[in-house]
N, CA and C of each residue as an Amber inpcrd file, in Angstrom:
protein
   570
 108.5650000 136.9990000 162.2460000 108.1610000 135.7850000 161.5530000
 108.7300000 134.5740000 162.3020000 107.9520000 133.4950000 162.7710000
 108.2790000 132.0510000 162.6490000 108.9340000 131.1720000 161.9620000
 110.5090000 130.8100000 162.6400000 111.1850000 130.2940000 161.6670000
 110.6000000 128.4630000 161.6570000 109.9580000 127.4470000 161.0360000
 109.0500000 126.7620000 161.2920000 109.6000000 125.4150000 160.5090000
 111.1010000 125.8270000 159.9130000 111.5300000 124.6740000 159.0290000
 112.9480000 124.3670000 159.9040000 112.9440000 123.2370000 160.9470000
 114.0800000 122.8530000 161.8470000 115.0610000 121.9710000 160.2260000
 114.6750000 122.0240000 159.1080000 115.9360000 121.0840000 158.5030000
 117.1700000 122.5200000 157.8820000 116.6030000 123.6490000 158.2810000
 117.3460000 124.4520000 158.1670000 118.4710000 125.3300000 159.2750000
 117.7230000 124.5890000 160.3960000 118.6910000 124.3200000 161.5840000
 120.1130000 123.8620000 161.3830000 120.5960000 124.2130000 162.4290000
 122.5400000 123.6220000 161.7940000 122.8620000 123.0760000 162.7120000
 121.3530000 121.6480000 163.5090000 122.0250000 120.5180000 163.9690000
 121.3700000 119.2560000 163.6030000 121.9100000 118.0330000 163.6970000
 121.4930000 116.8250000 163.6600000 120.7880000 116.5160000 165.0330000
 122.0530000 116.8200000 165.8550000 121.7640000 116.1890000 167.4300000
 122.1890000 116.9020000 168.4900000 121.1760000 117.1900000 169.2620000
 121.3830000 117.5480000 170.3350000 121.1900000 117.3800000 172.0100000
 122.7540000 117.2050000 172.6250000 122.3730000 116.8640000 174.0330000
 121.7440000 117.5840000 175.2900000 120.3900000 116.3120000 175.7530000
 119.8110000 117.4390000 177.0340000 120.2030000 116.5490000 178.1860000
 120.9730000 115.8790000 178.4170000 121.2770000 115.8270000 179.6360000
 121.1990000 113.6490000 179.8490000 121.5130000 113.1790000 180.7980000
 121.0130000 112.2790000 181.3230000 120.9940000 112.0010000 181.9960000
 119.7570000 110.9150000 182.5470000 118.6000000 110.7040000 183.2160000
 118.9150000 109.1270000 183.7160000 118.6540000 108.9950000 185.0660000
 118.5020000 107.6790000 185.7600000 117.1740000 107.3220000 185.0510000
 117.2070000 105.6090000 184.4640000 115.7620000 105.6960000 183.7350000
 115.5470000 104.0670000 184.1850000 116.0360000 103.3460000 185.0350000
 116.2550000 102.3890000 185.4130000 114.4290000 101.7270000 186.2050000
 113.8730000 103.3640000 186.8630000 112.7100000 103.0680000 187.6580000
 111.3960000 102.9580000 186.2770000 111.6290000 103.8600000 185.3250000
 111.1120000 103.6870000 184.1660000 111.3220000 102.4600000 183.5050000
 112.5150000 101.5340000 183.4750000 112.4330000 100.6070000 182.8870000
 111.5610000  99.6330000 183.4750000 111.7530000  99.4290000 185.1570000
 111.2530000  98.2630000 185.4990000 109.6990000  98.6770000 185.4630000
 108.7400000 100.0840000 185.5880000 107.4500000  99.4780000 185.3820000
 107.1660000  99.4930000 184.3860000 108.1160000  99.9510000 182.9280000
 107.8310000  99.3970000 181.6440000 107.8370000  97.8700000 181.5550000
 108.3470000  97.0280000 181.7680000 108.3380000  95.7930000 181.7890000
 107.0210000  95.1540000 182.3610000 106.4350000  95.9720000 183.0500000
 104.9160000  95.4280000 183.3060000 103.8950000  95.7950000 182.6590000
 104.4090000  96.6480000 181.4380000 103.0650000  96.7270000 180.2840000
 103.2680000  95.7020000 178.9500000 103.9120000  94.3220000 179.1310000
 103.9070000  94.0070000 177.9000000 102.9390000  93.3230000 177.0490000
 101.7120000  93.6850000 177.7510000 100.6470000  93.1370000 176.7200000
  99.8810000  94.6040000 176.0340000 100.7410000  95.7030000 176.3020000
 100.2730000  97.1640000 175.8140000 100.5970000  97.7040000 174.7540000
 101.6530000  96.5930000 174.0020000 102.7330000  97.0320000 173.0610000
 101.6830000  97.3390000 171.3280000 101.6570000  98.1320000 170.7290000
 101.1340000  98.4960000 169.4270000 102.2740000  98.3210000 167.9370000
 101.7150000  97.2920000 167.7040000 102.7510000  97.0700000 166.0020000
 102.3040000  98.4620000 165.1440000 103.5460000  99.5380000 164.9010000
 102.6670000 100.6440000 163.8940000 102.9580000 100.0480000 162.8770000
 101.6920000 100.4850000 161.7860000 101.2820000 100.1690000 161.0210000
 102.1510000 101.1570000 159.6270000 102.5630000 101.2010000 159.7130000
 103.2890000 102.5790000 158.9490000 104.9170000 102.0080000 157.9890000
 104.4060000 102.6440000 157.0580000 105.3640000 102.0310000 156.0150000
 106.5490000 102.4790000 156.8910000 107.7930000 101.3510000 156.9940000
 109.3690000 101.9460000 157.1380000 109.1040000 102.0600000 158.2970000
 107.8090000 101.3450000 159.3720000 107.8470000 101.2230000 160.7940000
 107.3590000 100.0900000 160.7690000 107.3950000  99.0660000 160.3570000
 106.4780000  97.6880000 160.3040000 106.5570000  97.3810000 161.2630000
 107.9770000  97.0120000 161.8840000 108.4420000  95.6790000 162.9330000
 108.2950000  96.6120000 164.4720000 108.2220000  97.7690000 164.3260000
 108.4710000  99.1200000 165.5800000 107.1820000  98.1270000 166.3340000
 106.7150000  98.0900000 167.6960000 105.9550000  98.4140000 168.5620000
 105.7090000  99.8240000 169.5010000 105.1260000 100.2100000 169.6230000
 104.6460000 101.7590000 170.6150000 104.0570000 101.1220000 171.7860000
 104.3030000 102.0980000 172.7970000 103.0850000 102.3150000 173.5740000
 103.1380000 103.6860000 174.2140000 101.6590000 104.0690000 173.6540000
 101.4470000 105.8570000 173.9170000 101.1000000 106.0140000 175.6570000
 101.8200000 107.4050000 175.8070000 101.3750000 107.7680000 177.2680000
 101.0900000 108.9980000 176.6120000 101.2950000 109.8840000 176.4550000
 100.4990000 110.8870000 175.5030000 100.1460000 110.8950000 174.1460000
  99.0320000 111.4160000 173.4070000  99.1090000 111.9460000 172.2090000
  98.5260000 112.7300000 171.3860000  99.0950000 113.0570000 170.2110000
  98.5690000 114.5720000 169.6190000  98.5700000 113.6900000 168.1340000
  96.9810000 114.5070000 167.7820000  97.3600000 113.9300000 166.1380000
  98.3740000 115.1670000 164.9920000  98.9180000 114.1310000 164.4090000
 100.2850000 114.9770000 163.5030000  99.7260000 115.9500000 162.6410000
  97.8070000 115.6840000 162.6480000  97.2230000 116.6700000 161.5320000
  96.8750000 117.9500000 162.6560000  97.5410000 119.3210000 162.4290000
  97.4020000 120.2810000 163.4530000  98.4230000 121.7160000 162.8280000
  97.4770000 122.2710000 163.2360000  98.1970000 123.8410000 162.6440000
  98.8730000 124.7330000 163.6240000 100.0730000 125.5320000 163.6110000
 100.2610000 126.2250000 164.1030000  99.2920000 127.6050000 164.5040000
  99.0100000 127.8200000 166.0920000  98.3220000 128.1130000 166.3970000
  96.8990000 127.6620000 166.9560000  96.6330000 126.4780000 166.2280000
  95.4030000 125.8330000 166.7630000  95.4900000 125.3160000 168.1600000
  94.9180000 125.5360000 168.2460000  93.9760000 124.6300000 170.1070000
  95.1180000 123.3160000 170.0090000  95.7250000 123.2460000 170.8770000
  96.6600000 122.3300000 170.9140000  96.4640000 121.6390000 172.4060000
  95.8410000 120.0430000 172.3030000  95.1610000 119.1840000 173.5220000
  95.3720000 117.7260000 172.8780000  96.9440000 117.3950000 173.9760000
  97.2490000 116.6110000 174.1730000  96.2840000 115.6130000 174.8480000
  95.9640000 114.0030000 174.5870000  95.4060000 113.0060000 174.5280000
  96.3010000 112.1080000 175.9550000  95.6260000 112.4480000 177.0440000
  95.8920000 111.2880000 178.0410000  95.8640000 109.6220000 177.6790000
  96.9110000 109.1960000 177.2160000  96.1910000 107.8990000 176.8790000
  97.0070000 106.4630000 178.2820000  97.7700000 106.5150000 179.0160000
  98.1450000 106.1590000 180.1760000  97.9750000 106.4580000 180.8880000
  97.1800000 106.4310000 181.8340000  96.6850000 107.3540000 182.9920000
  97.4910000 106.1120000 184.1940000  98.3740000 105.3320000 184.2770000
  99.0860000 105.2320000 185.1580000  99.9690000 105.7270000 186.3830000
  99.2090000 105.8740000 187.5580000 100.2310000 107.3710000 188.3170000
 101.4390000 106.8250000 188.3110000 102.0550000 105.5860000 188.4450000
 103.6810000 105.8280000 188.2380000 104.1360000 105.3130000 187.6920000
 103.7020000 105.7850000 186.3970000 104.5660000 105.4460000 184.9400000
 104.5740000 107.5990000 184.6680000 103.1780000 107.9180000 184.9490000
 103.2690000 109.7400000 184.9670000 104.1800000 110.1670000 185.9460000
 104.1770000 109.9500000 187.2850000 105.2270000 110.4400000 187.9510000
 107.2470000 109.9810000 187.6150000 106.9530000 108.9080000 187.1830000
 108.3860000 108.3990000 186.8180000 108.6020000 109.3860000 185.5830000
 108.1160000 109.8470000 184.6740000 108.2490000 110.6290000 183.6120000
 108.2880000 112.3180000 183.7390000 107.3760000 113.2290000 184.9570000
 107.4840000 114.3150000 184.6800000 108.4060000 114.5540000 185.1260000
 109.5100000 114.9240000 185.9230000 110.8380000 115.3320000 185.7520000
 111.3970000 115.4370000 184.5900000 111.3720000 114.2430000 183.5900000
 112.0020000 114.8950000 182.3480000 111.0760000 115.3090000 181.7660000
 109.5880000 115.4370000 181.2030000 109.4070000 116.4500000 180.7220000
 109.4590000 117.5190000 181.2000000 109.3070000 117.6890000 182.3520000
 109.6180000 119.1660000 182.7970000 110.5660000 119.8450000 182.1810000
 111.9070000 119.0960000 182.6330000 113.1820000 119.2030000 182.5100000
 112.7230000 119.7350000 180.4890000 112.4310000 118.8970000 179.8740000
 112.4600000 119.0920000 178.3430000 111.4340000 120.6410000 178.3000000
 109.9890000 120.5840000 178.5530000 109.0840000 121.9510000 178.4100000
 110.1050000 123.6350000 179.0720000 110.9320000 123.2940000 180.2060000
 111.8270000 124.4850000 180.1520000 112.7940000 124.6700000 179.4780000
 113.5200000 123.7500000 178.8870000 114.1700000 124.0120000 177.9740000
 113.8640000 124.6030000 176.5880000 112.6750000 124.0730000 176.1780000
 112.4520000 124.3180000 174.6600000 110.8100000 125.3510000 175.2080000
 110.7280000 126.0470000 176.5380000 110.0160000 126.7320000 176.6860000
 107.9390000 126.4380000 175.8140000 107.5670000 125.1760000 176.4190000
 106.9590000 124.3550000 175.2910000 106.1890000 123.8770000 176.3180000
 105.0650000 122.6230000 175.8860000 104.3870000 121.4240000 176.2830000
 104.7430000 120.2110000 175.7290000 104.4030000 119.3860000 176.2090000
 104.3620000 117.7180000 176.0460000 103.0520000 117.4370000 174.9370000
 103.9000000 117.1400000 173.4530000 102.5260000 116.5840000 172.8830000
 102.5550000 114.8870000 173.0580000 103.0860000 114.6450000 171.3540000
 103.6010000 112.9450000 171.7120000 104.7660000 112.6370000 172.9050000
 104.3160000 111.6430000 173.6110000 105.1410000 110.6890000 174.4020000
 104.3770000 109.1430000 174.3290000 105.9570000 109.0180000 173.7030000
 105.6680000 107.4580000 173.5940000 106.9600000 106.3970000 173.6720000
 106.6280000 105.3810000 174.1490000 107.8540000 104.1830000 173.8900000
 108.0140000 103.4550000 173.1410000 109.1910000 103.2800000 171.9430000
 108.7110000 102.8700000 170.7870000 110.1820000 101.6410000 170.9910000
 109.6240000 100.4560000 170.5480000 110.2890000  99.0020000 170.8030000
 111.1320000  99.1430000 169.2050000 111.8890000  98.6100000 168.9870000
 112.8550000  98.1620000 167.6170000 113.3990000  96.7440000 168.0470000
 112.8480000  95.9290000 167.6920000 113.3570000  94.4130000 168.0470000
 114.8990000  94.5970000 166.8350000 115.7820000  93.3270000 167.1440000
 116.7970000  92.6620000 167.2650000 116.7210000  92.5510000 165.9510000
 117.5850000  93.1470000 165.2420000 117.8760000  92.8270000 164.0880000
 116.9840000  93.3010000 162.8120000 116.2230000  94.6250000 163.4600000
 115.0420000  95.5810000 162.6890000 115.6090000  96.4610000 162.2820000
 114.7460000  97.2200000 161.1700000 115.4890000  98.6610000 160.7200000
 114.4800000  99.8520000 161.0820000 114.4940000 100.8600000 160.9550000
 113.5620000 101.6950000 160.4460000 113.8550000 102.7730000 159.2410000
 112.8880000 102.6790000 158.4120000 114.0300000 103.0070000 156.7560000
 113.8770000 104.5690000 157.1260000 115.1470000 105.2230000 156.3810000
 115.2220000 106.6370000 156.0610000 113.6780000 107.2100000 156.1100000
 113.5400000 108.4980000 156.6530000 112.5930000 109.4310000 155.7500000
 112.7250000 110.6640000 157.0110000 111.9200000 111.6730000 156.0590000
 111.9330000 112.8760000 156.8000000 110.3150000 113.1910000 157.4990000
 109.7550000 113.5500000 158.7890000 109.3480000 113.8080000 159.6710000
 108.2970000 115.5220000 158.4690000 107.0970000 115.0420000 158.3040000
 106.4990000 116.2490000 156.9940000 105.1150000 116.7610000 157.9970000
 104.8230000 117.9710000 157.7040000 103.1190000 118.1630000 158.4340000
 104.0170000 119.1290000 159.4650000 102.9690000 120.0780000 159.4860000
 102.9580000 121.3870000 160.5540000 103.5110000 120.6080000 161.8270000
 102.5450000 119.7580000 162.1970000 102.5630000 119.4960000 164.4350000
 104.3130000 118.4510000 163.8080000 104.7210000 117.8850000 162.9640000
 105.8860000 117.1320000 163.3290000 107.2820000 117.9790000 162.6170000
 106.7450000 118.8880000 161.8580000 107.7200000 120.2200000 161.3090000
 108.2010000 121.2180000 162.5870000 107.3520000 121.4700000 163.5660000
 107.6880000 122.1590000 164.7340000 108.1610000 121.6990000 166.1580000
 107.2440000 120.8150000 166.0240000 107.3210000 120.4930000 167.7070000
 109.5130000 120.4000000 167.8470000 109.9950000 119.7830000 168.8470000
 110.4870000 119.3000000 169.0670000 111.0770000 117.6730000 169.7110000
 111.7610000 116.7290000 168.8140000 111.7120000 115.7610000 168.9830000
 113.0550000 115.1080000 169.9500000 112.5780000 114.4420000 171.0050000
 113.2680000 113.5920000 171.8910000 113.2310000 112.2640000 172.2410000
 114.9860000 111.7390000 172.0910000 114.9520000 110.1090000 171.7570000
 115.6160000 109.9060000 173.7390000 115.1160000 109.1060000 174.4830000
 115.8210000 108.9710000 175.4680000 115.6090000 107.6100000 175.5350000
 117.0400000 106.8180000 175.6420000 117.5000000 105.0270000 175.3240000
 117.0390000 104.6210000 177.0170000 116.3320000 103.7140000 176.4530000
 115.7360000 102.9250000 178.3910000 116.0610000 101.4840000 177.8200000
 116.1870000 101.4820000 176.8960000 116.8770000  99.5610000 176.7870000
 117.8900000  99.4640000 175.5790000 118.9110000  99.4630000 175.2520000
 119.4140000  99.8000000 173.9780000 120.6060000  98.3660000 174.3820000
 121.6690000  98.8060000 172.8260000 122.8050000  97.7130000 172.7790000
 123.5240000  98.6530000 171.7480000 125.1780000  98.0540000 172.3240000
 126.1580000  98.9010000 171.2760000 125.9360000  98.9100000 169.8110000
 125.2540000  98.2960000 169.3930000 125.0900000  97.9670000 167.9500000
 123.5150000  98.5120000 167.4990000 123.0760000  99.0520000 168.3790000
 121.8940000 100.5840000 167.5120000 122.3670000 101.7890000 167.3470000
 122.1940000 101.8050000 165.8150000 122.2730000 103.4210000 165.0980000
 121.5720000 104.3300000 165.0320000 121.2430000 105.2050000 165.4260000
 120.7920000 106.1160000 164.9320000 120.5660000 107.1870000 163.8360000
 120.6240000 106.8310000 162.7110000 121.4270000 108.4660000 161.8050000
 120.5940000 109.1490000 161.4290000 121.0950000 110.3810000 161.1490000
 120.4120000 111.7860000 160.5660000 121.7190000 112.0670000 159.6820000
 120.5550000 112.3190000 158.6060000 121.7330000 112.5730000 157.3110000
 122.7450000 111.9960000 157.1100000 122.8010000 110.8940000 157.1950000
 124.2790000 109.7740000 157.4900000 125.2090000 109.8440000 158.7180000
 125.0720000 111.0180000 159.5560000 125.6630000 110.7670000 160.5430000
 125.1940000 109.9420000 161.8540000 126.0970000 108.9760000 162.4670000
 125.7270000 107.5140000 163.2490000 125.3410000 108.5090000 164.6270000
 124.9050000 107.8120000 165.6950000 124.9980000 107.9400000 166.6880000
 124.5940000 106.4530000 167.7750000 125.2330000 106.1850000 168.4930000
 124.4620000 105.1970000 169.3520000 124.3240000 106.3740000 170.5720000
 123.0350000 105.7190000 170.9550000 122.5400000 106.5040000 171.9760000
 122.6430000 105.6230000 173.2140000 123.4450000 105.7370000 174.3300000
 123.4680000 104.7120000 175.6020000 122.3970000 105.2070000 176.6610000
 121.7110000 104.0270000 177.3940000 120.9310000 104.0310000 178.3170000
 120.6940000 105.5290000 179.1230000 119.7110000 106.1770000 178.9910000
 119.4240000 107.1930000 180.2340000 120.0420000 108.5690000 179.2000000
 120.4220000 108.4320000 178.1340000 120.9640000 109.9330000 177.5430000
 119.7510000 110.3500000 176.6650000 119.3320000 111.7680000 176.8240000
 118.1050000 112.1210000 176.0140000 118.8400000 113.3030000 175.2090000
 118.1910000 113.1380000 173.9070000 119.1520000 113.4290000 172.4970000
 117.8690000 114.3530000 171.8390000 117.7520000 115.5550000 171.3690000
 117.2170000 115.7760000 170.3760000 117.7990000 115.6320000 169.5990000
 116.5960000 115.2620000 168.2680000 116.7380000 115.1490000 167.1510000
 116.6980000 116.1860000 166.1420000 116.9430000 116.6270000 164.9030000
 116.1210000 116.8760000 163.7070000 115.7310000 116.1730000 163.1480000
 114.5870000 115.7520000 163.3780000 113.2840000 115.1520000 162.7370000
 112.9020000 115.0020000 161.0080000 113.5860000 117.1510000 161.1980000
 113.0510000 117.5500000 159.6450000 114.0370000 117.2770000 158.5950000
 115.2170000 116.3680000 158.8250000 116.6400000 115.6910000 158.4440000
 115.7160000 114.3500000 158.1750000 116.4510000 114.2360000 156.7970000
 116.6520000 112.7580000 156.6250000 116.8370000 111.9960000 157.6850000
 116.4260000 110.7910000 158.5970000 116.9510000 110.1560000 159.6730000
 116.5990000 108.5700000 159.5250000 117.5330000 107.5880000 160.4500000
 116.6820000 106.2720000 159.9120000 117.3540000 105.5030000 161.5950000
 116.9270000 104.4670000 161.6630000 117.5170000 103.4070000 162.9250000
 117.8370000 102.2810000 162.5710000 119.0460000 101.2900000 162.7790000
 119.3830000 100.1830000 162.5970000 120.1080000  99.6820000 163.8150000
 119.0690000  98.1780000 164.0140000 119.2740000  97.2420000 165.1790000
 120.0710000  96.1390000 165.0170000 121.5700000  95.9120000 165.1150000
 122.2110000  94.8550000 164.1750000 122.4770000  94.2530000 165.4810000
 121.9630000  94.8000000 166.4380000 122.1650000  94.1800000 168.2820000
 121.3760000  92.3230000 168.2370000 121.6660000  91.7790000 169.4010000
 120.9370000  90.8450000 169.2800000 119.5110000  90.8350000 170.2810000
 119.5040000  92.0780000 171.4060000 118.7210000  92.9350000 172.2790000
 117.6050000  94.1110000 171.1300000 116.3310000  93.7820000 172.3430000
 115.4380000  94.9990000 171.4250000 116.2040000  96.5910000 171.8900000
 115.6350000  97.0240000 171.0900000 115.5850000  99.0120000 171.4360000
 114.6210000  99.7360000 172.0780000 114.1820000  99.7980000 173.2410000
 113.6750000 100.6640000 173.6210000 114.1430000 101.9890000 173.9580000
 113.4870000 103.0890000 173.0600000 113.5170000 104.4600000 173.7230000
 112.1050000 105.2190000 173.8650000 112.6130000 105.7550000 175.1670000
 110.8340000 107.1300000 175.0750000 111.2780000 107.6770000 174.0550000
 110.2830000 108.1220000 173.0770000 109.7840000 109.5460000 172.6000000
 108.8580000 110.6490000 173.0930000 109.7790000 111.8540000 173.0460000
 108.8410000 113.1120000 174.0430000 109.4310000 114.3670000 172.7260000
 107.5150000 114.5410000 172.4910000 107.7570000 115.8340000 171.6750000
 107.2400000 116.8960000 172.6350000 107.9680000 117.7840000 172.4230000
 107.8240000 119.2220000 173.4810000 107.2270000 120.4240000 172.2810000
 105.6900000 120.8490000 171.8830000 105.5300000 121.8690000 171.3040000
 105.9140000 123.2100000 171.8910000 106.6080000 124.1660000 171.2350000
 106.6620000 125.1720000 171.6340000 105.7220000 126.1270000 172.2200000
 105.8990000 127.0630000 173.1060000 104.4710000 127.9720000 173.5080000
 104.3090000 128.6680000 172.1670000 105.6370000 129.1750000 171.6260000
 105.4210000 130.3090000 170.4920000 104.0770000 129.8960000 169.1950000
 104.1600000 128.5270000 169.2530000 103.5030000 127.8980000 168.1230000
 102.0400000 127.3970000 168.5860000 102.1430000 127.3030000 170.1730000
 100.2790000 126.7820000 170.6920000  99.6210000 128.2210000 170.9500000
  98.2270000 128.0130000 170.5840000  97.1740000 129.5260000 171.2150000
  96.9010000 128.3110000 172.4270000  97.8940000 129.3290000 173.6840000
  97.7080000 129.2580000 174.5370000  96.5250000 129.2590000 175.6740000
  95.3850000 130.0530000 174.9940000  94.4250000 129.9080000 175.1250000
  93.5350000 129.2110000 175.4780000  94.1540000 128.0160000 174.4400000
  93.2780000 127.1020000 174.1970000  94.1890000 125.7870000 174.4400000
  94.9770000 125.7520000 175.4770000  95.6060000 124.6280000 176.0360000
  95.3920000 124.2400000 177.2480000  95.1760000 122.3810000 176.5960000
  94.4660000 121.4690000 177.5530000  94.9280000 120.3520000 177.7890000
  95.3150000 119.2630000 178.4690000  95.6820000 117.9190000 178.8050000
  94.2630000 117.1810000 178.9570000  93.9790000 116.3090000 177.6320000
  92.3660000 115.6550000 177.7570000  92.6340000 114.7230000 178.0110000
């Protein structure tokens, strides 16, 4: 059986390593008319910008085809090393990747991460613009995350972010689905 509920996991956070992300920052700085306000309760003030994506409505086992949505070659080449680095670890693919902005003095309220594709996958925070004064927590425990360190999360934990910095927050997000959970079959990069 598929164990498929990570809030029964016995971590908050976990370290994969860090990453020079400095070449990532500077051609992030040349997408800033790419930035997306989500629309999403307890994400108001967040901006995104997707380089991959998967919709969160998805079943274990289904046809699992990740959404090219940056087709930039070096914003993709500045990035696959760490997913690589992340798909051997958690023995997986790249669904969501995205860069998600937290301006200066934003929150993002508590909640827990619900639905099959965001119950499984695996979730990764890696800081490309941060300040001593962003939190991170899961289940009340803090974390600041410094530049270039990539952190899984539990997702399926209570978790929330607070920016009391006077600097925005940028971090990638990279979810890595497991193979155990895609019909391999039927895996595609569209």
């Amino acid at each position: 059986m598929i164990n498929i509920n990570k809030s029964e996991e016995n971590f908050n956070y976990k370290f994969h390593g860090q990453f020079d992300v400095s070449e990532i920052s500077k051609c992030l700085n040349s997408y800033s008319d790419k930035w997306l306000r989500r629309a999403r309760d307890g994400f108001s003030e967040t901006k995104s910008f997707f380089v991959y994506d998967h919709p969160i409505i998805w079943s274990v086992k289904e046809d699992f085809k990740p959404k090219i949505i940056d087709r930039n070659k070096e914003m993709q080449d500045l990035l696959k090393p760490l997913i690589s680095h992340l798909e051997a670890i958690h023995d997986g693919k790249v669904g969501k990747c995205l860069f998600v902005k937290l301006p200066a003095g934003e929150n993002v309220d508590a909640h827990v991460d619900k639905m099959n594709y965001l119950g499984v996958v695996r979730r990764h925070h890696v800081a490309i613009e941060t300040n001593d004064q962003v939190l991170f927590f899961i289940d009340n425990e803090p974390k600041n995350m410094k530049v270039g360190e990539c952190w899984e999360i539990n997702n399926n934990r209570n978790h929330a972010v607070k920016n009391l910095g006077q600097t925005d927050r940028i971090h990638l997000l990279i979810d890595i689905m497991p193979n155990k959970f895609i019909n391999n079959d039927n895996f595609e990069m569209v």
